[in-house]
PDB file of C-alpha atoms in Angstrom:
ATOM      1  CA  GLY A  18     -11.745  -5.163  12.633  1.00 61.00           C
ATOM      2  CA  ALA A  19      -8.974  -2.099  11.844  1.00 70.00           C
ATOM      3  CA  VAL A  20     -10.602   0.207   9.963  1.00 83.00           C
ATOM      4  CA  VAL A  21      -8.402   2.957   8.921  1.00 87.00           C
ATOM      5  CA  SER A  22     -10.426   6.474   7.626  1.00 92.00           C
ATOM      6  CA  GLN A  23      -8.674   8.678   5.659  1.00 94.00           C
ATOM      7  CA  HIS A  24     -10.634  12.020   5.024  1.00 95.00           C
ATOM      8  CA  PRO A  25     -10.759  13.292   2.685  1.00 95.00           C
ATOM      9  CA  SER A  26     -11.147  10.456  -0.552  1.00 91.00           C
ATOM     10  CA  TRP A  27     -10.855  13.575  -3.705  1.00 92.00           C
ATOM     11  CA  VAL A  28      -9.601  17.144  -3.179  1.00 96.00           C
ATOM     12  CA  ILE A  29      -8.648  19.954  -5.530  1.00 97.00           C
ATOM     13  CA  CYS A  30      -6.892  23.500  -5.311  1.00 96.00           C
ATOM     14  CA  LYS A  31      -5.397  26.097  -6.030  1.00 96.00           C
ATOM     15  CA  SER A  32      -1.191  26.829  -6.315  1.00 97.00           C
ATOM     16  CA  GLY A  33       0.155  28.100  -3.491  1.00 97.00           C
ATOM     17  CA  THR A  34      -2.760  26.978  -0.796  1.00 97.00           C
ATOM     18  CA  SER A  35      -2.057  23.910   1.888  1.00 97.00           C
ATOM     19  CA  VAL A  36      -4.003  21.035   2.195  1.00 97.00           C
ATOM     20  CA  LYS A  37      -5.127  17.993   4.842  1.00 97.00           C
ATOM     21  CA  ILE A  38      -5.584  15.264   4.294  1.00 97.00           C
ATOM     22  CA  GLU A  39      -6.728  13.292   7.957  1.00 96.00           C
ATOM     23  CA  CYS A  40      -5.619   9.833   8.593  1.00 95.00           C
ATOM     24  CA  ARG A  41      -7.589   8.541  11.333  1.00 93.00           C
ATOM     25  CA  SER A  42      -8.148   4.082  13.568  1.00 89.00           C
ATOM     26  CA  LEU A  43     -11.440   3.929  13.412  1.00 88.00           C
ATOM     27  CA  ASP A  44     -11.223   0.889  15.785  1.00 83.00           C
ATOM     28  CA  PHE A  45      -6.873   0.585  16.786  1.00 83.00           C
ATOM     29  CA  GLN A  46      -4.303   2.086  18.447  1.00 85.00           C
ATOM     30  CA  ALA A  47      -2.309   3.186  15.300  1.00 85.00           C
ATOM     31  CA  THR A  48       0.809   3.489  16.951  1.00 84.00           C
ATOM     32  CA  THR A  49       2.894   4.249  13.793  1.00 85.00           C
ATOM     33  CA  MET A  50       1.665   5.403  10.444  1.00 88.00           C
ATOM     34  CA  PHE A  51       2.972   5.607   7.530  1.00 88.00           C
ATOM     35  CA  TRP A  52       2.245   7.786   4.114  1.00 93.00           C
ATOM     36  CA  TYR A  53       2.620   7.357   0.771  1.00 91.00           C
ATOM     37  CA  ARG A  54       2.671   8.387  -2.624  1.00 92.00           C
ATOM     38  CA  GLN A  55       1.905   6.828  -5.373  1.00 83.00           C
ATOM     39  CA  PHE A  56       2.551   7.981  -9.087  1.00 75.00           C
ATOM     40  CA  PRO A  57       0.652   7.049 -11.755  1.00 70.00           C
ATOM     41  CA  LYS A  58       1.180   3.285 -13.227  1.00 61.00           C
ATOM     42  CA  GLN A  59       4.013   3.332 -10.411  1.00 67.00           C
ATOM     43  CA  SER A  60       5.010   1.776  -7.280  1.00 70.00           C
ATOM     44  CA  LEU A  61       4.140   3.411  -4.061  1.00 79.00           C
ATOM     45  CA  MET A  62       6.317   5.330  -2.015  1.00 85.00           C
ATOM     46  CA  LEU A  63       7.013   5.993   1.007  1.00 85.00           C
ATOM     47  CA  MET A  64       6.777   9.429   2.553  1.00 92.00           C
ATOM     48  CA  ALA A  65       7.287   9.570   5.487  1.00 91.00           C
ATOM     49  CA  THR A  66       7.191   7.071   8.975  1.00 87.00           C
ATOM     50  CA  SER A  67       5.063   8.643  11.826  1.00 88.00           C
ATOM     51  CA  ASN A  68       4.961   7.319  15.245  1.00 84.00           C
ATOM     52  CA  GLU A  69       2.662   8.653  18.455  1.00 81.00           C
ATOM     53  CA  GLY A  70       3.518  11.279  19.964  1.00 80.00           C
ATOM     54  CA  SER A  71       7.222  11.519  17.989  1.00 82.00           C
ATOM     55  CA  LYS A  72       8.775  12.982  14.414  1.00 86.00           C
ATOM     56  CA  ALA A  73       7.824  11.940  11.781  1.00 90.00           C
ATOM     57  CA  THR A  74      10.954  10.140  10.327  1.00 90.00           C
ATOM     58  CA  TYR A  75      10.455  11.208   6.054  1.00 93.00           C
ATOM     59  CA  GLU A  76      12.319   9.033   3.334  1.00 89.00           C
ATOM     60  CA  GLN A  77      15.787  10.969   1.374  1.00 89.00           C
ATOM     61  CA  GLY A  78      13.926  13.085  -0.668  1.00 92.00           C
ATOM     62  CA  VAL A  79      11.038  13.829   0.421  1.00 94.00           C
ATOM     63  CA  GLU A  80      11.045  17.561   1.482  1.00 94.00           C
ATOM     64  CA  LYS A  81       9.963  17.635   5.026  1.00 93.00           C
ATOM     65  CA  ASP A  82       8.695  20.936   5.359  1.00 94.00           C
ATOM     66  CA  LYS A  83       6.794  20.521   2.347  1.00 96.00           C
ATOM     67  CA  PHE A  84       4.744  17.561   3.094  1.00 96.00           C
ATOM     68  CA  LEU A  85       3.571  18.253   7.265  1.00 95.00           C
ATOM     69  CA  ILE A  86       2.755  15.071   9.612  1.00 94.00           C
ATOM     70  CA  ASN A  87       1.533  14.919  12.517  1.00 90.00           C
ATOM     71  CA  HIS A  88       0.172  11.812  14.832  1.00 88.00           C
ATOM     72  CA  ALA A  89      -0.497  14.115  17.579  1.00 81.00           C
ATOM     73  CA  SER A  90      -3.067  10.618  19.209  1.00 88.00           C
ATOM     74  CA  LEU A  91      -2.974   7.261  18.532  1.00 88.00           C
ATOM     75  CA  THR A  92      -5.816   7.233  16.353  1.00 90.00           C
ATOM     76  CA  LEU A  93      -4.591  10.199  14.054  1.00 92.00           C
ATOM     77  CA  SER A  94      -2.466  10.700  11.656  1.00 93.00           C
ATOM     78  CA  THR A  95      -2.406  14.205   9.113  1.00 95.00           C
ATOM     79  CA  LEU A  96       0.072  14.955   6.156  1.00 96.00           C
ATOM     80  CA  THR A  97      -0.400  18.808   5.081  1.00 97.00           C
ATOM     81  CA  VAL A  98       0.986  19.702   1.905  1.00 97.00           C
ATOM     82  CA  THR A  99       1.752  23.204   1.984  1.00 97.00           C
ATOM     83  CA  SER A 100       2.122  26.050  -0.738  1.00 96.00           C
ATOM     84  CA  ALA A 101       1.331  23.248  -3.328  1.00 96.00           C
ATOM     85  CA  HIS A 102       2.388  23.471  -6.541  1.00 96.00           C
ATOM     86  CA  PRO A 103       0.409  20.717  -9.898  1.00 95.00           C
ATOM     87  CA  GLU A 104       3.191  18.872  -9.561  1.00 94.00           C
ATOM     88  CA  ASP A 105       2.176  17.691  -6.175  1.00 95.00           C
ATOM     89  CA  SER A 106      -0.720  16.497  -7.593  1.00 94.00           C
ATOM     90  CA  SER A 107      -1.174  12.743  -6.895  1.00 91.00           C
ATOM     91  CA  PHE A 108      -3.030   9.417  -5.282  1.00 89.00           C
ATOM     92  CA  TYR A 109      -2.145   9.862  -0.895  1.00 93.00           C
ATOM     93  CA  ILE A 110      -2.027   6.702   0.541  1.00 91.00           C
ATOM     94  CA  CYS A 111      -2.377   6.075   4.173  1.00 92.00           C
ATOM     95  CA  SER A 112      -1.741   3.023   5.956  1.00 88.00           C
ATOM     96  CA  ALA A 113      -1.884   2.096  10.161  1.00 85.00           C
ATOM     97  CA  SER A 114       0.257  -0.579  12.101  1.00 79.00           C
ATOM     98  CA  GLY A 115      -2.140  -1.202  15.315  1.00 72.00           C
ATOM     99  CA  ARG A 116      -0.245  -2.282  18.759  1.00 62.00           C
ATOM    100  CA  ASP A 117      -0.808  -6.209  17.432  1.00 56.00           C
ATOM    101  CA  ARG A 118       0.353  -6.326  14.592  1.00 49.00           C
ATOM    102  CA  GLY A 119      -0.358  -9.945  13.856  1.00 48.00           C
ATOM    103  CA  ASN A 120      -3.605 -10.108  13.930  1.00 45.00           C
ATOM    104  CA  TYR A 121      -3.415  -5.840  12.346  1.00 46.00           C
ATOM    105  CA  GLY A 122      -0.756  -6.273  10.034  1.00 59.00           C
ATOM    106  CA  TYR A 123      -0.545  -2.979   7.724  1.00 70.00           C
ATOM    107  CA  THR A 124      -4.183  -1.492   7.043  1.00 78.00           C
ATOM    108  CA  PHE A 125      -4.797   0.948   3.948  1.00 84.00           C
ATOM    109  CA  GLY A 126      -6.980   3.993   4.038  1.00 87.00           C
ATOM    110  CA  SER A 127      -9.248   4.449   0.313  1.00 83.00           C
ATOM    111  CA  GLY A 128      -6.764   7.546  -0.827  1.00 88.00           C
ATOM    112  CA  THR A 129      -6.865  10.952  -1.598  1.00 92.00           C
ATOM    113  CA  ARG A 130      -6.566  11.982  -4.916  1.00 90.00           C
ATOM    114  CA  LEU A 131      -5.137  15.309  -4.839  1.00 94.00           C
ATOM    115  CA  THR A 132      -5.287  17.910  -8.094  1.00 95.00           C
ATOM    116  CA  VAL A 133      -3.377  21.214  -7.834  1.00 96.00           C
ATOM    117  CA  VAL A 134      -4.326  23.546 -10.240  1.00 96.00           C
TER     118      VAL A 134
ATOM    119  CA  GLY B   7      18.473  -3.207   0.777  1.00 80.00           C
ATOM    120  CA  ASP B   8      15.310  -5.210   0.358  1.00 83.00           C
ATOM    121  CA  SER B   9      13.486  -5.356  -3.022  1.00 88.00           C
ATOM    122  CA  VAL B  10      10.483  -6.449  -4.376  1.00 92.00           C
ATOM    123  CA  THR B  11      10.210  -8.132  -7.577  1.00 94.00           C
ATOM    124  CA  GLN B  12       6.740  -8.732  -9.241  1.00 94.00           C
ATOM    125  CA  MET B  13       6.014  -9.611 -14.055  1.00 89.00           C
ATOM    126  CA  GLU B  14       4.959  -6.436 -15.501  1.00 83.00           C
ATOM    127  CA  GLY B  15       1.481  -5.777 -16.578  1.00 84.00           C
ATOM    128  CA  PRO B  16      -0.691  -5.625 -18.000  1.00 91.00           C
ATOM    129  CA  VAL B  17      -1.777  -9.242 -17.721  1.00 95.00           C
ATOM    130  CA  THR B  18      -4.868  -9.616 -19.901  1.00 96.00           C
ATOM    131  CA  LEU B  19      -6.483 -13.593 -19.644  1.00 97.00           C
ATOM    132  CA  SER B  20     -10.454 -14.716 -20.719  1.00 97.00           C
ATOM    133  CA  GLU B  21     -12.709 -14.824 -17.904  1.00 97.00           C
ATOM    134  CA  GLU B  22     -11.939 -18.498 -15.559  1.00 96.00           C
ATOM    135  CA  ALA B  23      -8.572 -18.882 -17.338  1.00 97.00           C
ATOM    136  CA  PHE B  24      -5.527 -20.041 -14.516  1.00 97.00           C
ATOM    137  CA  LEU B  25      -4.400 -16.557 -13.638  1.00 97.00           C
ATOM    138  CA  THR B  26      -0.083 -16.179 -11.909  1.00 97.00           C
ATOM    139  CA  ILE B  27       0.863 -12.799 -10.918  1.00 97.00           C
ATOM    140  CA  ASN B  28       5.341 -13.854 -10.190  1.00 97.00           C
ATOM    141  CA  CYS B  29       6.946 -12.437  -7.128  1.00 97.00           C
ATOM    142  CA  THR B  30      10.107 -12.453  -6.079  1.00 97.00           C
ATOM    143  CA  TYR B  31      12.139 -10.316  -3.030  1.00 96.00           C
ATOM    144  CA  THR B  32      14.752 -10.158  -1.329  1.00 94.00           C
ATOM    145  CA  ALA B  33      15.723  -9.228   1.803  1.00 91.00           C
ATOM    146  CA  THR B  34      17.219  -9.613   4.911  1.00 85.00           C
ATOM    147  CA  GLY B  35      16.053 -11.407   7.956  1.00 83.00           C
ATOM    148  CA  TYR B  36      12.903 -13.277   7.504  1.00 86.00           C
ATOM    149  CA  PRO B  37      10.017 -10.785   5.509  1.00 90.00           C
ATOM    150  CA  SER B  38       6.188 -11.110   5.855  1.00 89.00           C
ATOM    151  CA  LEU B  39       4.504 -10.813   2.400  1.00 93.00           C
ATOM    152  CA  PHE B  40       1.905  -9.837   1.455  1.00 92.00           C
ATOM    153  CA  TRP B  41      -0.436  -8.935  -1.943  1.00 95.00           C
ATOM    154  CA  TYR B  42      -2.732  -6.415  -2.749  1.00 91.00           C
ATOM    155  CA  VAL B  43      -5.539  -5.337  -4.415  1.00 91.00           C
ATOM    156  CA  GLN B  44      -6.134  -2.274  -5.691  1.00 82.00           C
ATOM    157  CA  TYR B  45      -9.794  -1.143  -7.623  1.00 83.00           C
ATOM    158  CA  PRO B  46     -10.355   1.463  -9.959  1.00 77.00           C
ATOM    159  CA  GLY B  47     -10.160   4.089  -7.970  1.00 63.00           C
ATOM    160  CA  GLU B  48      -9.830   2.938  -4.542  1.00 68.00           C
ATOM    161  CA  GLY B  49      -7.182   2.172  -1.887  1.00 67.00           C
ATOM    162  CA  LEU B  50      -5.223  -0.642  -1.641  1.00 78.00           C
ATOM    163  CA  GLN B  51      -6.674  -4.110   0.095  1.00 82.00           C
ATOM    164  CA  LEU B  52      -5.141  -6.123   1.823  1.00 86.00           C
ATOM    165  CA  LEU B  53      -5.837  -9.767  -0.126  1.00 93.00           C
ATOM    166  CA  LEU B  54      -3.348 -11.446   1.484  1.00 94.00           C
ATOM    167  CA  LYS B  55       0.084 -12.290   4.015  1.00 91.00           C
ATOM    168  CA  ALA B  56       1.501 -14.736   4.656  1.00 93.00           C
ATOM    169  CA  THR B  57       3.940 -14.341   8.167  1.00 89.00           C
ATOM    170  CA  LYS B  58       7.040 -17.854   7.088  1.00 90.00           C
ATOM    171  CA  ALA B  59       8.076 -19.701   5.278  1.00 93.00           C
ATOM    172  CA  ASP B  60       5.913 -22.400   3.395  1.00 95.00           C
ATOM    173  CA  ASP B  61       3.100 -20.171   4.882  1.00 95.00           C
ATOM    174  CA  LYS B  62       0.337 -19.937   2.679  1.00 97.00           C
ATOM    175  CA  GLY B  63      -2.237 -16.876   2.296  1.00 96.00           C
ATOM    176  CA  SER B  64      -5.271 -17.228   1.471  1.00 96.00           C
ATOM    177  CA  ASN B  65      -8.218 -14.568   0.254  1.00 95.00           C
ATOM    178  CA  LYS B  66     -11.070 -14.677  -2.346  1.00 95.00           C
ATOM    179  CA  GLY B  67      -9.433 -18.019  -4.386  1.00 97.00           C
ATOM    180  CA  PHE B  68      -6.224 -16.611  -4.218  1.00 98.00           C
ATOM    181  CA  GLU B  69      -3.990 -18.294  -2.878  1.00 98.00           C
ATOM    182  CA  ALA B  70       0.998 -17.465  -2.413  1.00 98.00           C
ATOM    183  CA  THR B  71       2.811 -19.683  -0.713  1.00 98.00           C
ATOM    184  CA  TYR B  72       5.841 -18.146   0.738  1.00 97.00           C
ATOM    185  CA  ARG B  73       9.095 -19.856  -1.299  1.00 96.00           C
ATOM    186  CA  LYS B  74      12.157 -19.037   1.177  1.00 94.00           C
ATOM    187  CA  GLU B  75      14.242 -21.075  -1.087  1.00 94.00           C
ATOM    188  CA  THR B  76      13.053 -19.962  -3.808  1.00 96.00           C
ATOM    189  CA  THR B  77      12.153 -16.042  -1.888  1.00 96.00           C
ATOM    190  CA  SER B  78       8.711 -16.479  -4.135  1.00 97.00           C
ATOM    191  CA  PHE B  79       5.171 -15.543  -2.804  1.00 98.00           C
ATOM    192  CA  HIS B  80       4.043 -15.748  -6.390  1.00 98.00           C
ATOM    193  CA  LEU B  81       0.201 -15.497  -6.255  1.00 98.00           C
ATOM    194  CA  GLU B  82      -2.234 -18.474  -8.782  1.00 98.00           C
ATOM    195  CA  LYS B  83      -5.973 -17.728  -8.538  1.00 98.00           C
ATOM    196  CA  GLY B  84      -7.495 -21.016 -10.597  1.00 97.00           C
ATOM    197  CA  SER B  85     -10.728 -19.367 -12.307  1.00 96.00           C
ATOM    198  CA  VAL B  86     -10.563 -15.618 -12.321  1.00 97.00           C
ATOM    199  CA  GLN B  87     -13.789 -13.530 -13.221  1.00 97.00           C
ATOM    200  CA  VAL B  88     -14.201 -10.077 -14.566  1.00 96.00           C
ATOM    201  CA  SER B  89     -14.745  -8.238 -11.004  1.00 96.00           C
ATOM    202  CA  ASP B  90     -10.951  -9.220 -10.539  1.00 97.00           C
ATOM    203  CA  SER B  91      -9.968  -7.111 -13.289  1.00 95.00           C
ATOM    204  CA  ALA B  92      -7.069  -4.512 -10.525  1.00 93.00           C
ATOM    205  CA  VAL B  93      -3.635  -3.993  -9.839  1.00 89.00           C
ATOM    206  CA  TYR B  94      -2.374  -6.314  -7.510  1.00 94.00           C
ATOM    207  CA  PHE B  95       0.757  -5.216  -5.434  1.00 91.00           C
ATOM    208  CA  CYS B  96       3.322  -7.461  -4.056  1.00 94.00           C
ATOM    209  CA  ALA B  97       4.830  -6.419  -0.957  1.00 91.00           C
ATOM    210  CA  LEU B  98       6.690  -7.587   1.372  1.00 89.00           C
ATOM    211  CA  SER B  99       7.725  -6.462   5.554  1.00 83.00           C
ATOM    212  CA  GLY B 100      11.099  -6.548   6.528  1.00 78.00           C
ATOM    213  CA  THR B 101      12.655  -6.305  10.550  1.00 71.00           C
ATOM    214  CA  ASP B 102      12.461  -1.844   9.816  1.00 66.00           C
ATOM    215  CA  ASP B 103       8.711  -2.404   9.835  1.00 64.00           C
ATOM    216  CA  LYS B 104       8.807  -0.435   6.655  1.00 70.00           C
ATOM    217  CA  ILE B 105       6.679  -2.210   3.753  1.00 76.00           C
ATOM    218  CA  ILE B 106       8.203  -2.380   0.613  1.00 82.00           C
ATOM    219  CA  PHE B 107       5.952  -2.579  -3.312  1.00 85.00           C
ATOM    220  CA  GLY B 108       6.186  -4.159  -6.476  1.00 88.00           C
ATOM    221  CA  LYS B 109       5.749  -2.390  -8.987  1.00 82.00           C
ATOM    222  CA  GLY B 110       2.174  -3.497  -9.480  1.00 88.00           C
ATOM    223  CA  THR B 111       1.084  -5.864 -12.496  1.00 92.00           C
ATOM    224  CA  ARG B 112      -2.342  -4.875 -13.369  1.00 91.00           C
ATOM    225  CA  LEU B 113      -5.166  -7.372 -14.861  1.00 95.00           C
ATOM    226  CA  HIS B 114      -7.983  -7.054 -17.492  1.00 95.00           C
ATOM    227  CA  ILE B 115     -10.273  -9.720 -17.447  1.00 96.00           C
ATOM    228  CA  LEU B 116     -12.393 -10.085 -20.943  1.00 96.00           C
ATOM    229  CA  PRO B 117     -15.527 -11.688 -20.682  1.00 94.00           C
TER     230      PRO B 117
END
């Protein structure tokens, strides 16, 4: 149990375009989803926390207008990188926490590697 | 604020060697502690966890004990394999539900 599907696993886009990344909890209800960004050889950086049906809470330094997060249902959260630039190239990972966190803890998606050219 | 400090890598060992990756934390209250592993080209996977003091998490031959007195959660394995080569992240989850990660330790196992 507790599977999170993240899609796409990799994407290449042109500078100035927008890219949407989906994160789905397949067999549990994810009341909270987290989005992380991983820079090469660095640790994960929490970007934002989203709760179903409410606006995401962004970490300091993360541009909310650039990284749009939507958590419209208990099984789906999306991260849209708007007007992407090469410096946005990174590995993005979502994680989800379910209602029964004691059993599930946090389940991570497989990540999305974004390359902006 | 809460933080996690883990030993810097890379760590290079021969197959069947004993592994220790140190992790210490700073947190208010009683956080849950985790070790995550990231294999090349893949996302994070939960390796093991412990939710209270003196708990021992274990999985795939790895284990770690939640030591409140030393605020540590060191990862150990008695005999590593080439397939254990990966990046290992120590992490904690505090009262605000956020996960705070260490910087990761890259492990190379030589055949």
